[in-house]
Coordinates of N, CA and C in Angstrom, one line a residue:
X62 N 154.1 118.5 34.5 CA 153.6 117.2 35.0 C 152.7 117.4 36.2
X63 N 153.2 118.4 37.0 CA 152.3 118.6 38.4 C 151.6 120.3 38.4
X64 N 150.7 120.2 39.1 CA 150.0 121.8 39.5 C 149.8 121.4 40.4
X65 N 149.9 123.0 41.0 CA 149.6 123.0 42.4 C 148.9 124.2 42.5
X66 N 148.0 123.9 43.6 CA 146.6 124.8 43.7 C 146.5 125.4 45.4
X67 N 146.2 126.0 45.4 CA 145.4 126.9 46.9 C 144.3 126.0 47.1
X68 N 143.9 125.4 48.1 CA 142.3 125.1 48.7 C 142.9 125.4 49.8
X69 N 141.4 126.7 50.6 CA 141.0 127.4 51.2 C 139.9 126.9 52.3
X70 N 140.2 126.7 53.8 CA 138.8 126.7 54.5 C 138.4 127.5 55.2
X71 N 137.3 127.7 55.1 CA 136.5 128.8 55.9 C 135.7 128.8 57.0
X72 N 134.8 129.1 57.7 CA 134.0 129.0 58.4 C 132.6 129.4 58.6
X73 N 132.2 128.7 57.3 CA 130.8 129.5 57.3 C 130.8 130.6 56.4
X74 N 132.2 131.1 55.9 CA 131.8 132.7 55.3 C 132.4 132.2 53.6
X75 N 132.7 130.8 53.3 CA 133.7 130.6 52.2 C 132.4 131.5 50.7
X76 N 131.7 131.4 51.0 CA 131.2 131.9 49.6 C 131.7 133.8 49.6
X77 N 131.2 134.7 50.7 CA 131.4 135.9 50.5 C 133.3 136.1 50.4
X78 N 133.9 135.1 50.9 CA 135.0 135.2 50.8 C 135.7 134.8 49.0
X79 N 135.1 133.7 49.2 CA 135.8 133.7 47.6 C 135.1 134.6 46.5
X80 N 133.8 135.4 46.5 CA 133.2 136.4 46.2 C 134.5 137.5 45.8
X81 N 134.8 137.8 47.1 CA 135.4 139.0 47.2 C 136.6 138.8 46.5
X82 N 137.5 137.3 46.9 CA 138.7 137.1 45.8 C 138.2 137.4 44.2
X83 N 137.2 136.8 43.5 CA 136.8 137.1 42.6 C 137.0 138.4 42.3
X84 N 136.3 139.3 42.5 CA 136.2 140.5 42.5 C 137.6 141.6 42.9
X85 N 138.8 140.9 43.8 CA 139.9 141.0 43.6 C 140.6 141.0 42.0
X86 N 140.5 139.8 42.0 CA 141.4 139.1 41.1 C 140.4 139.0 39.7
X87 N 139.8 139.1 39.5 CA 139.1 138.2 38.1 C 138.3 136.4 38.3
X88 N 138.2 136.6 37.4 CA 138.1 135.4 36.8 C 136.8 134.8 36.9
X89 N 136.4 133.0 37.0 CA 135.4 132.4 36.8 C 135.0 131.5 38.1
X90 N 134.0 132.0 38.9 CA 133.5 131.4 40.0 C 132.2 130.4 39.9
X91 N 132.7 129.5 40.6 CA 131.6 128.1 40.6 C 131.8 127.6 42.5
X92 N 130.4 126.9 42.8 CA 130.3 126.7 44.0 C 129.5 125.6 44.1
X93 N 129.9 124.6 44.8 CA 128.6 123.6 45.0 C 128.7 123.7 46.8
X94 N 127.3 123.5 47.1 CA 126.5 123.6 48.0 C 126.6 122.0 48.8
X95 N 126.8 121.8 50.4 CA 126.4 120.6 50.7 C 125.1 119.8 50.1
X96 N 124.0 121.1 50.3 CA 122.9 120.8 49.6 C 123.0 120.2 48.1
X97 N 123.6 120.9 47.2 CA 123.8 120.2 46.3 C 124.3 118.9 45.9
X98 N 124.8 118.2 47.0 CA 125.7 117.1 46.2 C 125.5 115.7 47.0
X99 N 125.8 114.7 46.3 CA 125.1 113.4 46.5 C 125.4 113.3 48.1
X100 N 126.1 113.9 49.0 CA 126.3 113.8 50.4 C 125.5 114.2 51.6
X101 N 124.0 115.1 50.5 CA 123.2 116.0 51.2 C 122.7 115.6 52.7
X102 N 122.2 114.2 52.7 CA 121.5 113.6 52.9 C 122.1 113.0 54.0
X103 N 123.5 112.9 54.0 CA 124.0 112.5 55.0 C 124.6 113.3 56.2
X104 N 124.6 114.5 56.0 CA 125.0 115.9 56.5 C 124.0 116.5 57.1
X105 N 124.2 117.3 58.0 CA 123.2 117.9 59.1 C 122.5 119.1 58.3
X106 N 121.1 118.8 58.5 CA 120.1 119.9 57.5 C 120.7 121.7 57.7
X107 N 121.1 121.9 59.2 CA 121.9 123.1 59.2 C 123.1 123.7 58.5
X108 N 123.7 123.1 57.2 CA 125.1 123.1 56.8 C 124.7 122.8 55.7
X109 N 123.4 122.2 55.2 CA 123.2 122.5 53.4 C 123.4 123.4 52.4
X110 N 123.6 124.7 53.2 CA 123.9 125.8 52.5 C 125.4 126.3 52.4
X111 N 126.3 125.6 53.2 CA 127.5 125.6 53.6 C 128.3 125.1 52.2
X112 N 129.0 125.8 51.9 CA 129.9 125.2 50.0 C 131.0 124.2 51.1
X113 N 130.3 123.2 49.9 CA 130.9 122.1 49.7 C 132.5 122.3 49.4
X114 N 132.3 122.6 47.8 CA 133.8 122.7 47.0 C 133.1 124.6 46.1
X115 N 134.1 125.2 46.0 CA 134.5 126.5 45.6 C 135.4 126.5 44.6
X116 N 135.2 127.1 43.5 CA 136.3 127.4 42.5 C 136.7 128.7 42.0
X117 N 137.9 129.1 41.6 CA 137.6 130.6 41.2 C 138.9 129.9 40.4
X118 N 138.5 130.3 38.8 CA 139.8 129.8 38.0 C 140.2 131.5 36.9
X119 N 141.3 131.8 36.8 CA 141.5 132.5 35.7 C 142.9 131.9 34.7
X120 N 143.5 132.6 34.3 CA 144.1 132.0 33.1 C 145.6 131.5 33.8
X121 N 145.7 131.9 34.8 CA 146.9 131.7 35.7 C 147.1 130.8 36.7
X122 N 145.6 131.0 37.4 CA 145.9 129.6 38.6 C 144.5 129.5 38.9
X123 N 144.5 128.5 40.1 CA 142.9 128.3 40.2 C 143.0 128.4 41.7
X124 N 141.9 128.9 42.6 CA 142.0 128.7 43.9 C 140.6 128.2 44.4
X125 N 140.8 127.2 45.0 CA 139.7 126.7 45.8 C 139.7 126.3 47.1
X126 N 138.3 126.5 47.6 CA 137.6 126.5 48.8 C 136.7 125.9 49.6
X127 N 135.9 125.7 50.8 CA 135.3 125.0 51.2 C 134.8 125.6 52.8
X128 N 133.4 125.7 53.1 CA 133.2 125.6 54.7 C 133.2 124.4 55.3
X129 N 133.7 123.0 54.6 CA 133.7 122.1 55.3 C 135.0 121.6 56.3
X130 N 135.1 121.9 57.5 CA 136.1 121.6 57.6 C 136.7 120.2 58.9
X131 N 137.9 119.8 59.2 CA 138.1 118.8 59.7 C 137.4 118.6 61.4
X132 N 136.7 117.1 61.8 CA 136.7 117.2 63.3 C 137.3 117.8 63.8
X133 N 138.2 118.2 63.8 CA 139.0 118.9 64.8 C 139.0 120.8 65.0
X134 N 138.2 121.1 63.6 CA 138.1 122.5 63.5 C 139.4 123.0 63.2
X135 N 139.4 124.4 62.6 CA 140.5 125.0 61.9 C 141.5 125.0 62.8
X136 N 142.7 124.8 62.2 CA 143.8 124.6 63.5 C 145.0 125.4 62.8
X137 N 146.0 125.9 63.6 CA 147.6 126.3 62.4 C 147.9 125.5 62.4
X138 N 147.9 125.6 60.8 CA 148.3 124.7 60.0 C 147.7 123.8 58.9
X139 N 146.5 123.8 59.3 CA 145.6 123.2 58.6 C 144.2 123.7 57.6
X140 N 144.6 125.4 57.6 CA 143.8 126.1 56.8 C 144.1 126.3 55.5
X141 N 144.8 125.9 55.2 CA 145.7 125.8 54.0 C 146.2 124.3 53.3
X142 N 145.8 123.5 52.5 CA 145.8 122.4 52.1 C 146.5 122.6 50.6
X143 N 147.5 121.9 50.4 CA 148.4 121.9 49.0 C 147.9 121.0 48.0
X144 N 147.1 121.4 47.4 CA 146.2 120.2 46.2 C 147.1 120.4 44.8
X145 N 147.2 119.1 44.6 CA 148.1 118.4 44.0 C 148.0 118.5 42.3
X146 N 147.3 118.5 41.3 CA 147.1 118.0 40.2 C 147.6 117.2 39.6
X147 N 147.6 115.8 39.0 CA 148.7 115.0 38.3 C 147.6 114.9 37.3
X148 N 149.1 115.1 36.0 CA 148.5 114.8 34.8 C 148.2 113.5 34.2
X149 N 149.2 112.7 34.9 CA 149.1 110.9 34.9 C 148.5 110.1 35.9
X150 N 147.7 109.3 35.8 CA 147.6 108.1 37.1 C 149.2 107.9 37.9
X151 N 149.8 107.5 36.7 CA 150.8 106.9 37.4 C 151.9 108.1 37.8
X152 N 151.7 109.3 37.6 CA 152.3 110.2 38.4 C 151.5 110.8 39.6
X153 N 150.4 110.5 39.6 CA 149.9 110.7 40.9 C 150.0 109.3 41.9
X154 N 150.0 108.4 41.6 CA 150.3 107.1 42.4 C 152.2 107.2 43.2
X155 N 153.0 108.1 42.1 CA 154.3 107.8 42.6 C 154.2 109.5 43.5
X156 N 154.1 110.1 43.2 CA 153.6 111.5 44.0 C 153.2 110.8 45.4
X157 N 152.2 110.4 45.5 CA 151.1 109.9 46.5 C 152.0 109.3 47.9
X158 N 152.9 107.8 47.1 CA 154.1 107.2 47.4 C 154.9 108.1 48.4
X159 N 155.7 108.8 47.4 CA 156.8 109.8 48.0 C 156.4 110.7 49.2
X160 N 155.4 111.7 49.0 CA 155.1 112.5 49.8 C 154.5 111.5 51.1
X161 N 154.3 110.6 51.4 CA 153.6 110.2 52.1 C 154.7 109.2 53.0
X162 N 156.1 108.9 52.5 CA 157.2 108.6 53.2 C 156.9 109.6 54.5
X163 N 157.4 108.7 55.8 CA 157.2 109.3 57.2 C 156.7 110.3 56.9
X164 N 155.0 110.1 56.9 CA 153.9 111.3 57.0 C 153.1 110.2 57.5
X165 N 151.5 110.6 57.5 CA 150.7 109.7 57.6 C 149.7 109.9 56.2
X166 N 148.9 109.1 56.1 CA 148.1 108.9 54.9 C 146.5 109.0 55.3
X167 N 146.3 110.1 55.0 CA 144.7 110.4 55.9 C 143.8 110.0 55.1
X168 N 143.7 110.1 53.8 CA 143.1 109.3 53.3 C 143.4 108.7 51.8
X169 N 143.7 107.2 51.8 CA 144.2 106.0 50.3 C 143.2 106.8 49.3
X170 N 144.4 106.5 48.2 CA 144.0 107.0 46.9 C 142.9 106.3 46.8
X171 N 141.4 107.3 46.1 CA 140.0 106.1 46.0 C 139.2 107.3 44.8
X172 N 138.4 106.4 44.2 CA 137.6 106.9 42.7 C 136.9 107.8 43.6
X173 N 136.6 109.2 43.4 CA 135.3 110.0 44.3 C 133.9 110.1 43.2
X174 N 132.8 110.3 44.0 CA 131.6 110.7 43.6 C 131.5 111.3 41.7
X175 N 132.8 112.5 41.8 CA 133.0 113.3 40.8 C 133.6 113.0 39.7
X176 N 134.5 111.3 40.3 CA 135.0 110.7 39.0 C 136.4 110.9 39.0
X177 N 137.2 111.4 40.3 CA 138.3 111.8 40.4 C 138.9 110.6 41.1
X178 N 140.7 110.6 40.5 CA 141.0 109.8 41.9 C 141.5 110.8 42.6
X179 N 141.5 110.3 44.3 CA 142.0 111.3 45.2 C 142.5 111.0 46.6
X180 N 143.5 111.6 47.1 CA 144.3 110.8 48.3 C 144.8 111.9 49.0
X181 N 144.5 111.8 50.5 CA 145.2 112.7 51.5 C 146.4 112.4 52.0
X182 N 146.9 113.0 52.4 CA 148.0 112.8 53.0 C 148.6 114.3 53.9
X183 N 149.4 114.0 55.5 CA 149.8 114.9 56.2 C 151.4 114.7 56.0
X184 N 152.8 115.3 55.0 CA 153.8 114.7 54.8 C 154.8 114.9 56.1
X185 N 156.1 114.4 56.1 CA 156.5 114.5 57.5 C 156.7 115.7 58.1
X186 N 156.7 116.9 57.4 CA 157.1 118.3 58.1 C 155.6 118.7 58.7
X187 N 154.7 118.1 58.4 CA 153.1 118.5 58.7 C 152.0 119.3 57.6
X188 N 153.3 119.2 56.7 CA 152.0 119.7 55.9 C 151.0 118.8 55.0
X189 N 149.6 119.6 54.6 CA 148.4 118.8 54.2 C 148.3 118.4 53.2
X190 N 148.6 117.4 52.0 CA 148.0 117.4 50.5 C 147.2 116.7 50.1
X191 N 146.6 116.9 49.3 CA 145.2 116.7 48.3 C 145.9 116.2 47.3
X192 N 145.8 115.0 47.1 CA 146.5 114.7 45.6 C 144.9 114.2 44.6
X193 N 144.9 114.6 43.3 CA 144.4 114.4 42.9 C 144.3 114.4 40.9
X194 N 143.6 113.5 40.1 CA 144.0 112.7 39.0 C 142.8 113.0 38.5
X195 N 142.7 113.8 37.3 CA 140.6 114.0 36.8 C 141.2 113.5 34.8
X196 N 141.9 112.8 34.9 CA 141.7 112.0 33.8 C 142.0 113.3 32.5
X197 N 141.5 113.5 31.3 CA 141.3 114.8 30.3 C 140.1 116.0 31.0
X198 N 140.0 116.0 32.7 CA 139.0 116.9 33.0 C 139.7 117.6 34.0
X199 N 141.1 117.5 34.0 CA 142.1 118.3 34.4 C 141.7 119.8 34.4
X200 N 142.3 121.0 35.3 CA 141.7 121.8 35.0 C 142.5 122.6 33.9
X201 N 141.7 123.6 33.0 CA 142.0 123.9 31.6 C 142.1 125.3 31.8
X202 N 143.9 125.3 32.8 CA 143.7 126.5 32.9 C 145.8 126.6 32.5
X203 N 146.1 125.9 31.8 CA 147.2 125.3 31.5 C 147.4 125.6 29.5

């Protein structure tokens, strides 16, 4: 019913970094670019080249990445984000619910750009999740 994924943030280095996981581990690498994505434009022309979203999937798990990271800059604890997969709306709505009992809710479940639904949340022990719902575009690594 649920997967759970790695997302990774970096500092500027996430492409050579997930590179080199690649090259570790196997498998199939994809990267979009701030420059690439409908957000370009609203983002500082210095950081266009900065990956947006990172993917490295093989038949086992998928790990993803990003040099974008929070105002606050990388902190312990927050380099590491637990992204969620639900295979149902309504198991990611009751997921969403639960985990977010005395936590805070960083950001309400909402449709993104890419067609996903998706919702932050910090749960009460401090840790970070990514919950997120991509309909039959789930990742097909299952």
């Amino acid at each position: 019913m649920f997967k759970i994924c790695a997302y990774l943030s970096f500092r500027g280095n996430c492409r050579e970094a997930m590179m080199f996981y690649q090259h570790c581990l196997g498998g199939q690498l994809s990267f979009q670019t701030v420059g690439e994505s409908p957000m370009a434009t609203q983002l500082p022309y210095i950081i266009q080249d900065f990956i947006l979203h990172a993917m490295l999937i093989t038949d086992d798990f998928a790990l993803m990445a990003s040099d974008i990271t929070p105002e606050s800059g990388l902190l312990n604890g927050n380099a590491l984000s637990l992204m969620l997969h639900c295979h149902e709306e309504e198991a990611l709505y009751g997921a969403f619910y639960q985990l977010s009992k005395g936590g805070i809710v960083k950001q309400a479940l909402e449709e993104t750009h890419w067609g996903a639904l998706l919702g932050e949340i910090i749960d009460k022990y401090g840790h970070h999740w990514i919950l997120n719902f991509n309909g039959n575009k789930l990742l097909q690594t299952t």
